[in-house]
Amino acid sequence: MKVGLLYSRIRKDEKLLLEELRERDHDVVKIDVRKQRFSIREPPEAFEGVDVVLDRCLATSRSRYATQFCEAYDIPIVNSAETAEICADKVKNSLALEKAGIPTPNTEVAFTKDAAMQIIESFGYPCVLKPVIGSWGRLMAKIDSKSAAEAILEHKATLGHYEHKVFYVQEFVEKPGRDIRVLAVDGDPVGAMVRSSDHWLTNAAKGAETDSFELDEEATSLVEQASDAVGGGLLGVDLMETGVDENGDPEGYTVHEVNHTVEFKALNDATDVDVTGEVVDWLEAQVEAEVTV
Amino acid sequence: MTDCVECGAEVSLHDNLEVGEIIDCTTCGAELEVIDVEPPELDKAPELEEDWGE
């Protein structure tokens, strides 16, 4: 198959994908999104003849628009524009999870400091303030007091981009020092790991330690539901345990978000699963299904 | 080997270099982007943007 790899940075994840695709003798075209011009009428030359475009754009905004253009050109794209649109925005992400009946942390949104302060006071301390667009744990605030809340809201309102004036407030989940990242293809888990840290943020990008994790039936089902809720595709589903019993087994889960241009190098290192191989297997199946339709 | 565009120090490069890959200069710490592989050519990597990442 001919795969268009749409990128702006080649991270280790993209290198793994490129190596795997080339080893399998697929024709790979690297498409630097920064050099493209997206006409509303016809696709850029670089997209000619590709069977599928794999969106690996680093920037969420580019990913959101490029996927829409690909769909307008009738070029299959992974992930879909719908999935990118929902996953790129924490508000849409939370609404989709809630609508699907998936346990997710209680969340409220306000557009002014005063209204945000009312949410924070009603949630109590600590609670969490997140940017609606963002990743790698950046600009996340765990709010422990009213004075901290006032200061952070003032900073966001004064210094932030307009999106930072959309105040996304979430209840704080007392997770057991770790969260769970599951890589899934159309809801089918490829591999899972726990990310542990003494810090309240347990993102791998923040230096959390990673280890493989065996999904139980409940977690597996939640991953499938969460994937469906955002339109499916190649996704990173993030879960937190809401408590653990005396044996250290999870008592329940909450899904806090689903990621659409998922990085998997940490998972690849943490588990025995050939994550890249499984992703490419799935991609091949996607193209095969497209051809036979 | 090629030179860092920020500090001029020599930057050692690995074998399977890809256009678009980011290399760190071990001398000045600058993030450098591979813009060509034959011969290797580096430029300053773009700054981190607000909406970058998974």
Tab-separated table of C-alpha atoms in Angstrom:
chain	number	residue	atom	x	y	z
A	1	MET	CA	0.000	0.000	0.000
A	2	LYS	CA	1.011	3.591	-0.392
A	3	VAL	CA	0.979	5.460	2.906
A	4	GLY	CA	1.208	9.213	3.236
A	5	LEU	CA	2.751	10.038	6.584
A	6	LEU	CA	1.660	13.559	7.411
A	7	TYR	CA	4.056	15.108	9.913
A	8	SER	CA	5.848	18.190	11.109
A	9	ARG	CA	8.340	16.503	13.403
A	10	ILE	CA	9.701	13.002	13.166
A	11	ARG	CA	9.570	11.747	16.721
A	12	LYS	CA	10.665	8.277	17.797
A	13	ASP	CA	7.057	7.166	17.198
A	14	GLU	CA	7.189	8.227	13.542
A	15	LYS	CA	10.609	6.604	13.111
A	16	LEU	CA	9.217	3.329	14.421
A	17	LEU	CA	6.274	3.566	12.033
A	18	LEU	CA	8.489	4.429	9.066
A	19	GLU	CA	10.826	1.533	9.806
A	20	GLU	CA	7.956	-0.937	10.127
A	21	LEU	CA	6.202	0.249	6.969
A	22	ARG	CA	9.405	0.167	4.924
A	23	GLU	CA	10.350	-3.271	6.266
A	24	ARG	CA	7.014	-4.506	4.960
A	25	ASP	CA	7.784	-2.968	1.564
A	26	HIS	CA	5.024	-0.422	1.694
A	27	ASP	CA	5.480	2.714	-0.334
A	28	VAL	CA	5.812	5.526	2.204
A	29	VAL	CA	5.573	9.185	1.296
A	30	LYS	CA	6.625	11.567	4.016
A	31	ILE	CA	4.484	14.684	3.769
A	32	ASP	CA	5.670	17.688	5.748
A	33	VAL	CA	2.441	19.492	6.647
A	34	ARG	CA	4.313	22.813	6.890
A	35	LYS	CA	5.008	22.720	3.168
A	36	GLN	CA	1.484	21.894	2.023
A	37	ARG	CA	-1.173	24.148	0.556
A	38	PHE	CA	-4.671	22.797	1.067
A	39	SER	CA	-7.015	23.893	-1.708
A	40	ILE	CA	-10.745	23.570	-1.167
A	41	ARG	CA	-10.985	22.103	-4.683
A	42	GLU	CA	-8.239	19.536	-5.128
A	43	PRO	CA	-5.658	17.717	-3.048
A	44	PRO	CA	-2.012	18.768	-2.888
A	45	GLU	CA	0.297	16.860	-5.258
A	46	ALA	CA	1.983	15.055	-2.386
A	47	PHE	CA	-1.258	13.182	-1.689
A	48	GLU	CA	-1.545	11.705	-5.170
A	49	GLY	CA	-2.088	7.952	-5.255
A	50	VAL	CA	-1.921	7.381	-1.521
A	51	ASP	CA	-4.132	4.610	-0.160
A	52	VAL	CA	-4.227	6.104	3.280
A	53	VAL	CA	-2.886	9.169	5.058
A	54	LEU	CA	-1.609	8.669	8.549
A	55	ASP	CA	-2.012	11.909	10.446
A	56	ARG	CA	0.992	12.357	12.689
A	57	CYS	CA	0.833	16.133	12.928
A	58	LEU	CA	2.334	17.381	16.143
A	59	ALA	CA	0.078	20.412	16.300
A	60	THR	CA	-3.559	19.795	17.149
A	61	SER	CA	-4.774	22.676	14.964
A	62	ARG	CA	-3.016	21.276	11.886
A	63	SER	CA	-4.355	17.841	12.604
A	64	ARG	CA	-7.928	19.119	12.888
A	65	TYR	CA	-7.877	20.920	9.547
A	66	ALA	CA	-5.719	18.489	7.556
A	67	THR	CA	-8.056	15.618	8.421
A	68	GLN	CA	-11.024	17.649	7.193
A	69	PHE	CA	-9.278	18.378	3.902
A	70	CYS	CA	-8.387	14.713	3.404
A	71	GLU	CA	-11.996	13.710	3.918
A	72	ALA	CA	-13.107	16.395	1.473
A	73	TYR	CA	-10.700	14.895	-1.089
A	74	ASP	CA	-12.045	11.379	-0.362
A	75	ILE	CA	-8.623	10.260	0.807
A	76	PRO	CA	-8.843	7.799	3.710
A	77	ILE	CA	-7.233	9.301	6.785
A	78	VAL	CA	-6.316	7.864	10.152
A	79	ASN	CA	-7.721	9.196	12.397
A	80	SER	CA	-10.915	10.647	11.025
A	81	ALA	CA	-11.753	14.340	11.145
A	82	GLU	CA	-14.582	13.602	13.569
A	83	THR	CA	-12.266	11.792	15.954
A	84	ALA	CA	-9.660	14.566	15.716
A	85	GLU	CA	-12.301	17.208	16.362
A	86	ILE	CA	-13.578	15.512	19.508
A	87	CYS	CA	-10.246	14.421	20.932
A	88	ALA	CA	-8.479	17.718	20.282
A	89	ASP	CA	-10.784	19.579	22.624
A	90	LYS	CA	-11.180	18.583	26.264
A	91	VAL	CA	-14.713	19.969	26.393
A	92	LYS	CA	-15.861	17.894	23.420
A	93	ASN	CA	-13.947	14.919	24.793
A	94	SER	CA	-15.696	15.125	28.179
A	95	LEU	CA	-19.116	15.657	26.615
A	96	ALA	CA	-18.661	12.614	24.347
A	97	LEU	CA	-17.609	10.390	27.259
A	98	GLU	CA	-20.495	11.577	29.442
A	99	LYS	CA	-23.021	11.189	26.641
A	100	ALA	CA	-21.892	7.596	26.137
A	101	GLY	CA	-22.438	6.865	29.827
A	102	ILE	CA	-18.735	6.264	30.472
A	103	PRO	CA	-17.526	7.135	33.971
A	104	THR	CA	-15.548	10.360	33.640
A	105	PRO	CA	-14.533	12.967	36.233
A	106	ASN	CA	-17.169	15.576	36.960
A	107	THR	CA	-16.362	18.642	34.881
A	108	GLU	CA	-17.806	22.112	34.516
A	109	VAL	CA	-16.889	24.943	32.173
A	110	ALA	CA	-17.273	28.700	32.604
A	111	PHE	CA	-16.262	31.718	30.565
A	112	THR	CA	-15.571	34.279	33.237
A	113	LYS	CA	-13.384	34.314	36.324
A	114	ASP	CA	-16.370	34.803	38.633
A	115	ALA	CA	-18.289	31.880	37.203
A	116	ALA	CA	-15.149	29.712	37.263
A	117	MET	CA	-14.588	30.664	40.898
A	118	GLN	CA	-18.104	29.514	41.723
A	119	ILE	CA	-17.387	26.131	40.142
A	120	ILE	CA	-14.113	25.774	42.044
A	121	GLU	CA	-15.750	26.666	45.364
A	122	SER	CA	-18.546	24.187	44.746
A	123	PHE	CA	-16.110	21.401	43.797
A	124	GLY	CA	-13.942	22.156	46.833
A	125	TYR	CA	-10.189	21.805	47.160
A	126	PRO	CA	-8.230	20.339	45.571
A	127	CYS	CA	-9.678	20.517	42.093
A	128	VAL	CA	-8.077	20.763	38.694
A	129	LEU	CA	-8.014	23.486	36.070
A	130	LYS	CA	-7.008	22.375	32.578
A	131	PRO	CA	-6.521	24.141	29.258
A	132	VAL	CA	-9.100	22.966	26.715
A	133	ILE	CA	-6.361	22.436	24.148
A	134	GLY	CA	-3.040	21.092	25.288
A	135	SER	CA	-1.039	18.067	26.132
A	136	TRP	CA	1.986	16.553	27.796
A	137	GLY	CA	0.545	17.787	31.107
A	138	ARG	CA	1.303	21.404	30.316
A	139	LEU	CA	-0.543	24.274	32.000
A	140	MET	CA	-2.467	21.923	34.249
A	141	ALA	CA	-3.170	23.319	37.685
A	142	LYS	CA	-4.090	21.456	40.831
A	143	ILE	CA	-5.819	24.077	42.935
A	144	ASP	CA	-5.400	23.661	46.681
A	145	SER	CA	-6.821	26.925	47.983
A	146	LYS	CA	-9.029	29.876	47.184
A	147	SER	CA	-6.062	32.225	46.926
A	148	ALA	CA	-4.336	29.902	44.440
A	149	ALA	CA	-7.568	29.703	42.415
A	150	GLU	CA	-7.884	33.482	42.285
A	151	ALA	CA	-4.283	33.886	41.163
A	152	ILE	CA	-4.449	31.230	38.442
A	153	LEU	CA	-7.756	32.502	37.057
A	154	GLU	CA	-6.362	36.052	36.969
A	155	HIS	CA	-3.222	34.895	35.147
A	156	LYS	CA	-5.169	32.859	32.603
A	157	ALA	CA	-7.656	35.660	31.955
A	158	THR	CA	-4.944	38.301	31.588
A	159	LEU	CA	-2.063	36.497	29.946
A	160	GLY	CA	-3.653	33.610	28.116
A	161	HIS	CA	-4.795	33.017	24.602
A	162	TYR	CA	-8.593	33.315	24.277
A	163	GLU	CA	-8.900	29.550	24.695
A	164	HIS	CA	-7.523	29.987	28.217
A	165	LYS	CA	-10.570	32.078	29.001
A	166	VAL	CA	-12.623	28.926	28.622
A	167	PHE	CA	-12.197	27.687	32.179
A	168	TYR	CA	-12.363	23.887	32.295
A	169	VAL	CA	-12.625	22.776	35.903
A	170	GLN	CA	-12.521	19.123	36.869
A	171	GLU	CA	-12.908	17.278	40.127
A	172	PHE	CA	-9.669	15.919	41.531
A	173	VAL	CA	-9.501	12.120	41.378
A	174	GLU	CA	-7.547	10.499	44.221
A	175	LYS	CA	-5.789	8.023	41.977
A	176	PRO	CA	-3.251	5.639	43.572
A	177	GLY	CA	-0.198	7.562	42.309
A	178	ARG	CA	-0.614	6.357	38.787
A	179	ASP	CA	-2.848	6.395	35.755
A	180	ILE	CA	-3.327	3.993	32.876
A	181	ARG	CA	-2.643	4.558	29.191
A	182	VAL	CA	-4.166	2.120	26.748
A	183	LEU	CA	-3.358	2.122	23.057
A	184	ALA	CA	-6.333	0.818	21.132
A	185	VAL	CA	-7.289	0.269	17.505
A	186	ASP	CA	-11.018	0.728	17.007
A	187	GLY	CA	-11.539	-0.062	20.658
A	188	ASP	CA	-9.399	-3.185	20.678
A	189	PRO	CA	-6.533	-2.730	23.179
A	190	VAL	CA	-3.048	-3.250	21.716
A	191	GLY	CA	-1.228	-2.674	24.974
A	192	ALA	CA	-1.533	-0.884	28.282
A	193	MET	CA	0.821	0.630	30.807
A	194	VAL	CA	0.654	2.405	34.117
A	195	ARG	CA	2.403	5.715	34.539
A	196	SER	CA	3.510	6.265	38.124
A	197	SER	CA	4.871	9.336	39.809
A	198	ASP	CA	5.063	11.046	43.200
A	199	HIS	CA	3.788	14.125	41.375
A	200	TRP	CA	0.032	14.479	40.864
A	201	LEU	CA	0.684	14.608	37.117
A	202	THR	CA	1.599	11.177	35.841
A	203	ASN	CA	2.229	11.924	32.164
A	204	ALA	CA	5.116	10.031	30.570
A	205	ALA	CA	6.158	13.416	29.136
A	206	LYS	CA	6.540	14.635	32.740
A	207	GLY	CA	8.942	11.827	33.543
A	208	ALA	CA	6.547	9.322	35.113
A	209	GLU	CA	7.808	5.763	35.419
A	210	THR	CA	6.055	3.315	33.157
A	211	ASP	CA	5.242	-0.342	33.538
A	212	SER	CA	3.040	-2.787	31.695
A	213	PHE	CA	-0.542	-3.219	32.912
A	214	GLU	CA	-2.956	-6.087	32.502
A	215	LEU	CA	-6.409	-4.818	31.635
A	216	ASP	CA	-9.327	-6.461	33.391
A	217	GLU	CA	-12.735	-6.948	31.831
A	218	GLU	CA	-14.118	-3.643	33.080
A	219	ALA	CA	-11.167	-1.617	31.760
A	220	THR	CA	-11.273	-3.423	28.421
A	221	SER	CA	-14.955	-2.641	28.077
A	222	LEU	CA	-14.420	1.026	28.976
A	223	VAL	CA	-11.680	1.341	26.360
A	224	GLU	CA	-14.025	-0.036	23.721
A	225	GLN	CA	-16.823	2.311	24.776
A	226	ALA	CA	-14.519	5.326	24.927
A	227	SER	CA	-13.190	4.578	21.458
A	228	ASP	CA	-16.727	4.335	20.073
A	229	ALA	CA	-17.680	7.558	21.828
A	230	VAL	CA	-15.085	9.571	19.887
A	231	GLY	CA	-15.528	7.848	16.526
A	232	GLY	CA	-12.908	5.093	16.769
A	233	GLY	CA	-9.463	4.826	15.215
A	234	LEU	CA	-5.935	4.622	16.568
A	235	LEU	CA	-6.296	6.070	20.035
A	236	GLY	CA	-4.706	6.508	23.407
A	237	VAL	CA	-7.308	6.074	26.133
A	238	ASP	CA	-6.400	7.439	29.575
A	239	LEU	CA	-8.008	5.901	32.641
A	240	MET	CA	-7.576	6.426	36.344
A	241	GLU	CA	-8.327	3.941	39.055
A	242	THR	CA	-10.845	5.354	41.495
A	243	GLY	CA	-9.421	3.199	44.276
A	244	VAL	CA	-7.646	-0.086	44.930
A	245	ASP	CA	-8.600	-2.906	47.277
A	246	GLU	CA	-6.351	-4.626	49.830
A	247	ASN	CA	-4.873	-6.819	47.064
A	248	GLY	CA	-3.925	-3.773	45.053
A	249	ASP	CA	-6.606	-4.512	42.446
A	250	PRO	CA	-8.587	-1.626	40.970
A	251	GLU	CA	-12.006	-0.989	42.521
A	252	GLY	CA	-13.209	1.015	39.558
A	253	TYR	CA	-12.142	3.300	36.755
A	254	THR	CA	-12.819	6.689	35.330
A	255	VAL	CA	-11.848	7.672	31.792
A	256	HIS	CA	-10.499	11.196	31.740
A	257	GLU	CA	-9.609	11.573	28.075
A	258	VAL	CA	-8.965	9.996	24.696
A	259	ASN	CA	-6.002	11.082	22.550
A	260	HIS	CA	-6.050	10.971	18.773
A	261	THR	CA	-2.461	11.431	17.544
A	262	VAL	CA	-1.207	9.004	20.086
A	263	GLU	CA	2.451	8.648	20.996
A	264	PHE	CA	3.351	5.049	21.765
A	265	LYS	CA	7.117	4.885	22.221
A	266	ALA	CA	6.805	4.706	26.021
A	267	LEU	CA	4.268	1.893	25.713
A	268	ASN	CA	6.481	0.086	23.225
A	269	ASP	CA	9.309	0.146	25.776
A	270	ALA	CA	7.087	-0.737	28.748
A	271	THR	CA	5.410	-3.834	27.327
A	272	ASP	CA	6.388	-6.983	25.466
A	273	VAL	CA	3.856	-6.136	22.765
A	274	ASP	CA	5.173	-5.174	19.350
A	275	VAL	CA	3.071	-2.024	19.398
A	276	THR	CA	4.327	-0.659	16.086
A	277	GLY	CA	3.745	-3.990	14.362
A	278	GLU	CA	0.185	-4.171	15.676
A	279	VAL	CA	-0.523	-0.613	14.586
A	280	VAL	CA	0.706	-1.344	11.068
A	281	ASP	CA	-1.273	-4.609	10.986
A	282	TRP	CA	-4.375	-2.590	11.771
A	283	LEU	CA	-3.501	0.050	9.190
A	284	GLU	CA	-3.108	-2.630	6.534
A	285	ALA	CA	-6.516	-4.024	7.495
A	286	GLN	CA	-8.043	-0.554	7.216
A	287	VAL	CA	-6.724	-0.119	3.693
A	288	GLU	CA	-7.776	-3.639	2.743
A	289	ALA	CA	-11.303	-2.925	3.985
A	290	GLU	CA	-11.379	0.343	2.050
A	291	VAL	CA	-10.312	-1.377	-1.162
A	292	THR	CA	-12.905	-4.123	-0.851
A	293	VAL	CA	-15.809	-1.748	-0.138
B	1	MET	CA	29.294	15.159	11.724
B	2	THR	CA	27.858	18.561	10.957
B	3	ASP	CA	27.893	21.914	12.684
B	4	CYS	CA	25.310	23.287	15.077
B	5	VAL	CA	23.671	26.344	13.516
B	6	GLU	CA	23.341	27.899	16.958
B	7	CYS	CA	26.826	27.572	18.473
B	8	GLY	CA	28.944	26.142	15.670
B	9	ALA	CA	30.008	23.064	17.633
B	10	GLU	CA	30.234	19.739	15.850
B	11	VAL	CA	27.110	17.601	16.208
B	12	SER	CA	27.475	13.861	15.837
B	13	LEU	CA	24.681	12.220	13.886
B	14	HIS	CA	23.435	8.650	13.963
B	15	ASP	CA	23.025	6.457	10.895
B	16	ASN	CA	19.311	6.250	10.195
B	17	LEU	CA	18.677	9.965	10.132
B	18	GLU	CA	15.256	11.147	8.899
B	19	VAL	CA	14.273	14.504	7.507
B	20	GLY	CA	12.097	16.139	10.147
B	21	GLU	CA	13.888	14.510	13.059
B	22	ILE	CA	15.032	16.640	15.975
B	23	ILE	CA	18.607	16.440	17.223
B	24	ASP	CA	19.912	18.051	20.408
B	25	CYS	CA	23.232	19.874	20.286
B	26	THR	CA	25.161	18.478	23.236
B	27	THR	CA	27.255	21.651	23.456
B	28	CYS	CA	24.638	24.414	23.630
B	29	GLY	CA	21.461	22.349	24.096
B	30	ALA	CA	19.733	23.793	21.030
B	31	GLU	CA	17.069	21.698	19.349
B	32	LEU	CA	18.007	21.202	15.712
B	33	GLU	CA	15.858	19.884	12.904
B	34	VAL	CA	17.250	17.650	10.192
B	35	ILE	CA	16.267	19.348	6.940
B	36	ASP	CA	18.353	17.156	4.621
B	37	VAL	CA	20.157	13.853	4.993
B	38	GLU	CA	22.448	13.757	1.961
B	39	PRO	CA	24.487	15.549	3.043
B	40	PRO	CA	23.117	16.098	6.528
B	41	GLU	CA	21.908	19.622	7.044
B	42	LEU	CA	20.512	21.068	10.238
B	43	ASP	CA	18.468	24.120	11.077
B	44	LYS	CA	17.014	25.493	14.301
B	45	ALA	CA	13.928	23.511	15.288
B	46	PRO	CA	10.635	25.389	15.547
B	47	GLU	CA	9.672	26.635	18.991
B	48	LEU	CA	7.264	24.582	21.054
B	49	GLU	CA	3.706	25.685	20.389
B	50	GLU	CA	0.720	25.694	22.682
B	51	ASP	CA	-1.161	22.944	20.880
B	52	TRP	CA	1.727	20.543	20.357
B	53	GLY	CA	1.580	16.977	21.562
B	54	GLU	CA	-0.770	14.082	21.806
